[in-house]
Amino acid sequence: MASQRDPDATAALFQRNRWAFSVGTLGRDMVYALVSLYLIVFLTEVLDASDTFMWWAGWLILAARLFDAVMDVVMGSVVDNTRSRWGHYKPWIAAGAVASAFCTLLLFTDLGLPDGSYVVAFALIYLLWGLTWTMNDIPYWTLLPALSLDQKQRERIGALAKIFSTVGLFSVVVAIIPVTGALGGDTRAWFLFTAVVVAIMLAGQLVTLLGVREPQLAVEQPKVTLRGLWRVVAGNDQLLWTAIAMVLFMTGYVTTTSFGVYFFKYAYRDEGMYTPFGAVLGVAQLTGFLVFPLFRRRFSRRTLYTAATTAVVAGYVLFFFAPMDMLWIGAAGLLLFTGQSFVVVLMLVFLTDCIEYGHWKLGARNAAVTFALQPFINKVGAAVGTQIVSVVLILSGINSAATPDDVSPQGLLMMRIAMLVLPLVLIVAGYLVYRAKYRIDEQFYARIVGELAERGQLTTDQGIADR
């Protein structure tokens, strides 16, 4: 049993937890990037799915993701109610990792079925993937705020986790086209690539499961009932406003990134440039995560969010008006993704602070239910963003085009507007919601934690459970 009264042991534990938790995000984000960004590419460019299939598949993906997003909150209550020798989180993290790995392999398998049967099978597999991913995702990210009550420590964990997740995401972005191409570019090549990604995810999850030791930060709470779920979510006004702002941001971000392969193939007319462009953006995003703690020491969260949003807006405007020249497009991408990296870390820690706010306001600590809004947000954003892409690919004629020359100028303009103008509007709207409604600043958070400690609802010793 370690204690905060032993500063050296506490510091060592924090570093151990910080790295073991963060390593686990590497493979997870590789899998998530593969499914959220490239499943539609696999369907349209590898399986050569028809417009009819894509129309039905797009709506089924949207429905499955929205249903799964709602189930996130239910899964949060299940995690909060879990009592085991391994804690609230680890049993679900392990089970979800294995189950979602299997479903990921099925998604990138050619089932050899006719369109009608394949739509049904695909919808079922995709729904199962979402549910099993939720089983892992909710407890995994809820583990982050369970590691510390200190805002700066949470920011350090979040920033490092996002560094690893960005390495995972952009390793897929950079590698998927050349590697699958080198393997033949067919369904077998994509399956092999998926198998390697899944193996990396499982290895990273094992590091988290064996390496993280969970502190006891709060007095154990009564189990939350399904009826009580509504009060937990609806009663936390700061959580709801944060969720709205994040959904707007993530929808815009996913829409832009999901068009990447299509932009370089059909508008830029050099699909090979997608890989170096992705590498540059990956470096930009990594740099943003690395320098975030340095900027955080000097500037408030609100100032950083404003500056980051300004950079994102400048990137979108430059990208839209840029000529088909990698120098201009690359500069726009650097602005966009560096700003985006700051926003991602900030929104992550906004959500973690909503846990203590809900505890303070409602009298009960429901960490997993509260933090379930993060994957809920990601899934809603991905669902809407992917459906925008699917519809635009059909209406613009890109999906049915045999070559880039077969896409009309009007079709390319439609893609550019959906890729750059609509996301810009959504991201600015999210920022305005945050500025108008979010009020948990550093001073207010300190007051919340102080009052919870006075009530006896937070532990003052913070012993470490041996699990």
XYZ file of C-alpha atoms in Angstrom:
467
model
C 0.000 0.000 0.000
C 1.532 3.293 -1.168
C 0.380 6.644 0.137
C 0.588 10.295 -0.747
C 2.550 10.686 2.506
C 5.427 8.967 0.693
C 6.235 11.529 -2.047
C 8.845 9.381 -3.811
C 6.552 6.359 -4.029
C 3.659 8.525 -5.193
C 5.775 10.180 -7.910
C 7.069 6.799 -9.089
C 3.537 5.411 -9.211
C 2.314 8.407 -11.193
C 5.053 7.911 -13.811
C 4.378 4.181 -14.000
C 0.645 4.729 -14.482
C 1.187 7.586 -16.935
C 3.351 5.491 -19.262
C 1.492 2.185 -18.887
C -1.831 3.886 -19.604
C -0.477 5.875 -22.553
C 1.215 2.931 -24.287
C -2.161 1.238 -24.459
C -3.521 3.962 -26.739
C -1.028 3.184 -29.527
C -2.712 0.100 -30.948
C -6.204 1.196 -29.952
C -5.975 4.263 -32.150
C -4.482 2.214 -34.951
C -7.603 0.037 -34.930
C -9.949 3.002 -34.530
C -8.283 4.872 -37.402
C -8.469 1.766 -39.574
C -12.217 1.360 -39.011
C -13.318 4.997 -38.830
C -11.210 6.313 -41.742
C -10.554 3.353 -44.030
C -13.473 0.956 -43.780
C -15.314 3.081 -46.314
C -12.176 3.101 -48.513
C -12.035 -0.701 -48.262
C -15.658 -0.935 -49.377
C -15.457 1.535 -52.265
C -11.903 1.092 -53.581
C -11.070 -2.558 -52.743
C -14.412 -4.389 -52.785
C -15.697 -1.943 -55.427
C -19.110 -1.765 -53.744
C -22.004 -0.473 -55.813
C -23.831 2.796 -55.176
C -26.804 0.802 -53.907
C -24.678 -1.097 -51.420
C -22.964 2.101 -50.245
C -26.294 3.863 -49.824
C -27.684 1.156 -47.565
C -24.373 0.487 -45.821
C -23.951 4.192 -45.076
C -27.315 4.491 -43.362
C -26.799 1.228 -41.480
C -23.404 2.419 -40.244
C -25.027 5.643 -39.069
C -27.806 3.777 -37.251
C -25.390 1.288 -35.673
C -23.053 4.008 -34.449
C -25.857 6.092 -32.973
C -27.275 3.040 -31.189
C -23.813 2.139 -29.953
C -23.253 5.724 -28.789
C -26.370 5.504 -26.613
C -25.128 2.192 -25.234
C -21.938 3.960 -24.108
C -23.846 5.561 -21.243
C -25.357 2.215 -20.261
C -21.886 0.662 -20.349
C -20.697 3.479 -18.106
C -23.218 2.459 -15.462
C -22.124 -1.176 -15.791
C -18.492 -0.168 -15.215
C -19.381 2.060 -12.259
C -21.301 -0.840 -10.726
C -18.498 -3.374 -11.261
C -16.844 -4.686 -8.111
C -13.960 -7.109 -8.607
C -10.511 -7.893 -7.267
C -9.122 -6.201 -10.407
C -11.102 -2.981 -9.908
C -13.862 -1.325 -11.924
C -12.063 -1.136 -15.235
C -9.593 -3.899 -16.046
C -12.012 -6.839 -16.534
C -13.936 -4.894 -19.177
C -10.797 -3.519 -20.830
C -9.483 -7.071 -21.324
C -12.741 -8.591 -22.555
C -13.475 -5.690 -24.896
C -9.995 -5.732 -26.423
C -10.191 -9.403 -27.394
C -13.777 -9.247 -28.686
C -13.299 -6.053 -30.720
C -10.077 -7.472 -32.223
C -12.020 -10.433 -33.614
C -14.784 -8.192 -35.019
C -12.218 -5.888 -36.644
C -10.796 -8.825 -38.590
C -14.291 -9.739 -39.799
C -14.944 -6.194 -41.042
C -11.953 -6.368 -43.368
C -12.798 -9.809 -44.729
C -14.427 -10.408 -48.110
C -17.428 -12.530 -47.186
C -18.149 -13.333 -50.855
C -21.878 -12.609 -50.520
C -24.235 -10.858 -52.957
C -25.107 -7.234 -52.208
C -28.356 -7.863 -50.302
C -26.941 -10.566 -48.016
C -23.679 -8.714 -47.566
C -25.448 -5.553 -46.398
C -27.200 -7.545 -43.654
C -24.030 -9.411 -42.625
C -21.965 -6.236 -42.720
C -24.486 -4.358 -40.577
C -24.499 -7.127 -37.969
C -20.694 -7.346 -37.830
C -20.372 -3.579 -37.632
C -22.897 -3.394 -34.790
C -21.007 -6.113 -32.897
C -17.741 -4.265 -33.486
C -19.213 -1.098 -32.014
C -20.585 -2.845 -28.940
C -17.361 -4.745 -28.236
C -15.325 -1.594 -28.804
C -17.538 0.165 -26.253
C -16.831 -2.632 -23.793
C -13.148 -1.663 -23.987
C -13.402 2.057 -24.682
C -15.533 3.189 -21.733
C -13.452 1.599 -18.950
C -10.173 2.427 -20.700
C -10.706 6.180 -20.844
C -12.475 6.269 -17.480
C -9.247 4.916 -16.030
C -7.532 8.237 -16.846
C -9.408 10.471 -14.347
C -9.184 7.630 -11.820
C -5.378 8.022 -11.754
C -5.227 11.540 -10.270
C -7.323 14.427 -8.993
C -4.669 16.988 -9.939
C -5.564 18.936 -13.106
C -1.939 19.317 -14.216
C -1.237 15.607 -13.720
C -4.340 14.726 -15.714
C -3.169 17.039 -18.484
C 0.251 15.354 -18.495
C -1.321 11.900 -18.714
C -3.726 13.073 -21.406
C -0.987 14.734 -23.465
C 1.264 11.642 -23.342
C -1.663 9.363 -24.163
C -2.477 11.534 -27.159
C 1.154 11.357 -28.312
C 0.975 7.567 -28.396
C -2.494 7.603 -29.951
C -1.297 10.017 -32.641
C 1.671 7.777 -33.446
C -0.799 4.925 -33.797
C -3.277 6.876 -35.909
C -0.753 8.358 -38.316
C 1.236 5.148 -38.630
C -1.916 3.717 -40.201
C -2.442 6.856 -42.303
C 1.131 6.722 -43.601
C 1.414 2.962 -44.050
C -1.937 1.697 -45.252
C -1.788 2.681 -48.945
C 1.850 1.708 -49.675
C 1.813 -1.439 -47.517
C -1.466 -2.844 -48.833
C -0.329 -1.868 -52.333
C 2.945 -3.732 -51.896
C 0.995 -6.783 -50.713
C -1.135 -6.710 -53.849
C -3.820 -4.179 -52.947
C -6.517 -6.864 -52.755
C -8.712 -8.062 -49.892
C -6.001 -10.432 -48.670
C -3.557 -7.519 -48.376
C -6.025 -5.493 -46.339
C -6.772 -8.471 -44.080
C -3.065 -9.013 -43.376
C -2.604 -5.327 -42.603
C -5.592 -5.481 -40.244
C -4.193 -8.560 -38.493
C -0.925 -6.765 -37.712
C -2.791 -3.709 -36.397
C -4.998 -5.883 -34.180
C -1.927 -7.674 -32.755
C -0.334 -4.339 -31.844
C -3.534 -3.276 -30.101
C -3.658 -6.423 -27.981
C -0.011 -6.046 -26.982
C -0.549 -2.429 -25.922
C -3.659 -3.308 -23.923
C -1.642 -5.961 -22.093
C 0.871 -3.287 -21.051
C -1.944 -1.198 -19.562
C -3.580 -4.140 -17.810
C -0.349 -5.308 -16.195
C 1.282 -1.931 -15.657
C -1.389 0.389 -14.241
C -2.131 0.398 -10.507
C -5.332 2.237 -9.689
C -5.345 4.716 -6.771
C -8.318 4.928 -4.419
C -9.303 8.572 -4.971
C -12.886 8.659 -3.796
C -15.091 7.050 -1.195
C -16.899 4.067 -2.759
C -20.272 5.123 -4.143
C -23.622 3.301 -4.172
C -24.418 1.475 -7.392
C -26.182 3.565 -10.015
C -29.474 2.236 -11.373
C -30.603 2.499 -14.988
C -33.297 4.906 -13.815
C -30.602 7.045 -12.211
C -28.638 7.321 -15.462
C -30.731 10.223 -16.725
C -30.105 12.229 -13.573
C -26.357 11.611 -13.764
C -26.140 12.873 -17.354
C -28.917 15.484 -17.534
C -28.115 16.941 -14.117
C -24.514 17.711 -15.096
C -24.972 20.848 -17.188
C -21.235 21.301 -17.766
C -21.002 17.770 -19.129
C -23.854 18.392 -21.559
C -22.391 21.646 -22.904
C -18.974 20.028 -23.251
C -20.546 17.131 -25.137
C -22.326 19.455 -27.570
C -19.124 21.400 -28.265
C -17.155 18.201 -28.757
C -19.719 16.575 -31.073
C -19.605 19.629 -33.330
C -15.801 19.587 -33.365
C -15.453 15.826 -33.920
C -18.030 15.768 -36.717
C -16.071 18.429 -38.572
C -12.712 16.787 -37.916
C -13.798 13.273 -38.966
C -15.506 14.586 -42.094
C -12.311 16.298 -43.224
C -9.982 13.390 -42.486
C -12.317 10.808 -44.044
C -12.117 12.606 -47.386
C -8.292 12.474 -47.406
C -7.727 9.525 -49.742
C -10.442 10.728 -52.120
C -9.057 14.280 -52.216
C -5.589 13.140 -53.269
C -6.881 10.561 -55.745
C -9.597 12.585 -57.455
C -8.797 16.282 -56.862
C -5.002 16.346 -56.445
C -4.738 13.388 -58.869
C -1.786 11.774 -57.149
C -2.877 9.234 -54.562
C 0.772 8.589 -53.694
C 1.028 12.051 -52.100
C -1.472 11.047 -49.424
C 1.248 9.161 -47.544
C 3.832 11.988 -47.230
C 1.036 14.461 -46.512
C -0.193 12.202 -43.694
C 3.349 11.951 -42.327
C 3.699 15.738 -42.207
C 0.361 16.092 -40.430
C 1.314 13.367 -37.978
C 4.486 15.241 -37.068
C 2.455 18.445 -36.674
C -0.034 16.792 -34.357
C 2.704 15.086 -32.328
C 4.484 18.406 -31.961
C 1.262 19.955 -30.701
C 0.852 17.271 -28.035
C 4.512 17.567 -27.002
C 4.479 21.342 -26.565
C 1.009 21.550 -25.019
C 2.294 21.169 -21.407
C 4.826 23.958 -22.060
C 2.160 26.362 -23.280
C -0.163 25.276 -20.466
C 2.334 26.528 -17.904
C 1.994 30.066 -19.243
C -1.542 30.317 -20.593
C -5.028 29.467 -19.389
C -7.123 26.776 -21.025
C -9.466 29.369 -22.510
C -6.591 31.267 -24.119
C -5.161 28.070 -25.593
C -8.544 26.989 -26.954
C -9.014 30.362 -28.630
C -5.555 30.278 -30.198
C -6.001 26.673 -31.342
C -9.371 27.400 -32.948
C -7.870 30.412 -34.728
C -5.149 28.179 -36.174
C -7.741 25.607 -37.298
C -9.841 28.289 -39.011
C -6.772 29.694 -40.781
C -5.856 26.181 -41.932
C -9.272 25.520 -43.413
C -9.422 28.846 -45.242
C -5.918 28.380 -46.671
C -6.673 24.785 -47.687
C -9.868 25.745 -49.544
C -8.265 28.523 -51.570
C -4.866 26.865 -52.020
C -3.748 25.824 -55.524
C -2.998 22.141 -56.119
C 0.497 22.633 -54.773
C 1.806 20.574 -51.852
C 3.586 23.588 -50.353
C 0.309 25.457 -49.857
C -1.725 22.385 -48.928
C 0.978 21.254 -46.492
C 1.046 24.659 -44.784
C -2.735 24.546 -44.408
C -2.534 21.044 -42.955
C 0.110 22.106 -40.427
C -2.091 24.914 -39.142
C -5.171 22.728 -39.015
C -3.678 19.714 -37.263
C -1.473 21.602 -34.818
C -4.520 23.529 -33.638
C -6.561 20.361 -33.563
C -4.058 18.652 -31.249
C -4.520 21.376 -28.618
C -8.308 21.172 -28.862
C -8.267 17.379 -28.426
C -6.228 17.537 -25.189
C -8.317 20.403 -23.830
C -11.608 18.642 -24.477
C -10.289 15.478 -22.856
C -9.461 17.314 -19.631
C -12.713 19.306 -19.768
C -14.525 15.980 -19.556
C -12.382 14.713 -16.677
C -13.199 17.833 -14.656
C -16.905 17.222 -15.251
C -16.562 14.086 -13.090
C -15.737 16.106 -9.971
C -18.295 18.752 -10.960
C -21.046 16.128 -11.169
C -19.885 14.617 -7.868
C -20.013 18.075 -6.257
C -23.390 19.049 -7.736
C -25.292 15.744 -7.579
C -23.706 14.185 -4.492
C -22.522 10.970 -6.150
C -19.413 10.098 -8.158
C -20.260 8.343 -11.425
C -16.941 8.466 -13.242
C -17.616 5.877 -15.937
C -21.093 7.191 -16.753
C -19.727 10.730 -16.988
C -16.690 9.793 -19.054
C -18.828 7.592 -21.280
C -19.720 10.835 -23.025
C -16.225 10.899 -24.590
C -16.667 7.767 -26.735
C -20.321 8.764 -27.217
C -19.081 12.038 -28.693
C -16.482 10.323 -30.886
C -19.025 7.847 -32.218
C -21.696 10.424 -32.963
C -19.090 12.594 -34.688
C -17.750 9.637 -36.654
C -21.250 8.436 -37.531
C -22.393 11.769 -38.913
C -19.026 12.477 -40.572
C -18.896 9.085 -42.290
C -22.461 9.430 -43.521
C -21.666 12.861 -44.968
C -18.756 11.280 -46.844
C -20.856 8.338 -48.076
C -23.633 10.558 -49.412
C -21.202 12.984 -51.064
C -19.287 10.132 -52.737
C -22.520 8.929 -54.307
C -23.987 12.323 -55.273
C -20.696 13.678 -56.633
C -20.178 10.635 -58.850
C -16.878 9.717 -57.199
C -17.960 6.232 -56.114
C -19.089 5.264 -59.608
C -16.129 6.920 -61.379
C -13.693 4.516 -63.007
C -10.906 7.140 -63.088
C -10.390 10.685 -61.736
C -11.193 12.005 -65.226
C -14.738 10.676 -64.855
C -15.534 13.054 -61.974
C -17.046 16.386 -63.044
C -15.804 19.776 -61.781
C -19.128 20.150 -59.967
C -18.550 16.820 -58.228
C -15.085 17.879 -57.109
C -16.450 21.197 -55.821
C -19.115 19.334 -53.859
C -16.388 17.215 -52.239
C -14.273 20.275 -51.367
C -17.229 22.059 -49.765
C -18.140 18.970 -47.724
C -14.495 18.428 -46.776
C -13.511 22.003 -45.877
C -16.433 24.434 -45.585
C -18.975 22.397 -43.611
C -16.381 21.179 -41.051
C -15.172 24.753 -40.531
C -18.710 25.887 -39.678
C -19.158 23.002 -37.233
C -15.834 23.563 -35.459
C -16.450 27.290 -34.994
C -19.930 26.523 -33.647
C -18.391 24.132 -31.105
C -15.970 26.804 -29.938
C -18.782 29.330 -29.495
C -20.737 26.846 -27.368
C -17.690 26.345 -25.144
C -17.093 30.068 -24.717
C -20.705 30.739 -23.842
C -21.420 27.841 -21.473
C -18.325 26.162 -19.974
C -17.318 27.615 -16.609
C -15.045 25.093 -14.812
C -11.845 27.126 -14.732
C -8.848 26.428 -12.509
C -10.219 28.365 -9.533
C -13.672 26.796 -9.667
C -12.181 23.301 -9.933
C -9.992 23.872 -6.856
C -13.090 24.962 -4.955
C -14.973 21.826 -6.058
C -12.214 19.448 -4.921
C -11.831 21.317 -1.627
C -15.527 21.098 -0.834
C -15.685 17.404 -1.762
C -12.791 16.718 0.608
C -14.545 18.647 3.371
C -17.673 16.531 2.854
C -15.588 13.364 3.212
C -16.364 12.292 -0.357
C -12.736 12.250 -1.472
C -10.009 10.342 0.325
C -7.179 12.391 1.806
C -4.700 9.505 1.851
C -5.336 8.116 -1.659
C -4.056 4.630 -0.963
C -3.203 2.466 -3.950
C -5.261 -0.637 -4.450
C -3.029 -3.628 -5.204
C -4.540 -4.526 -8.546
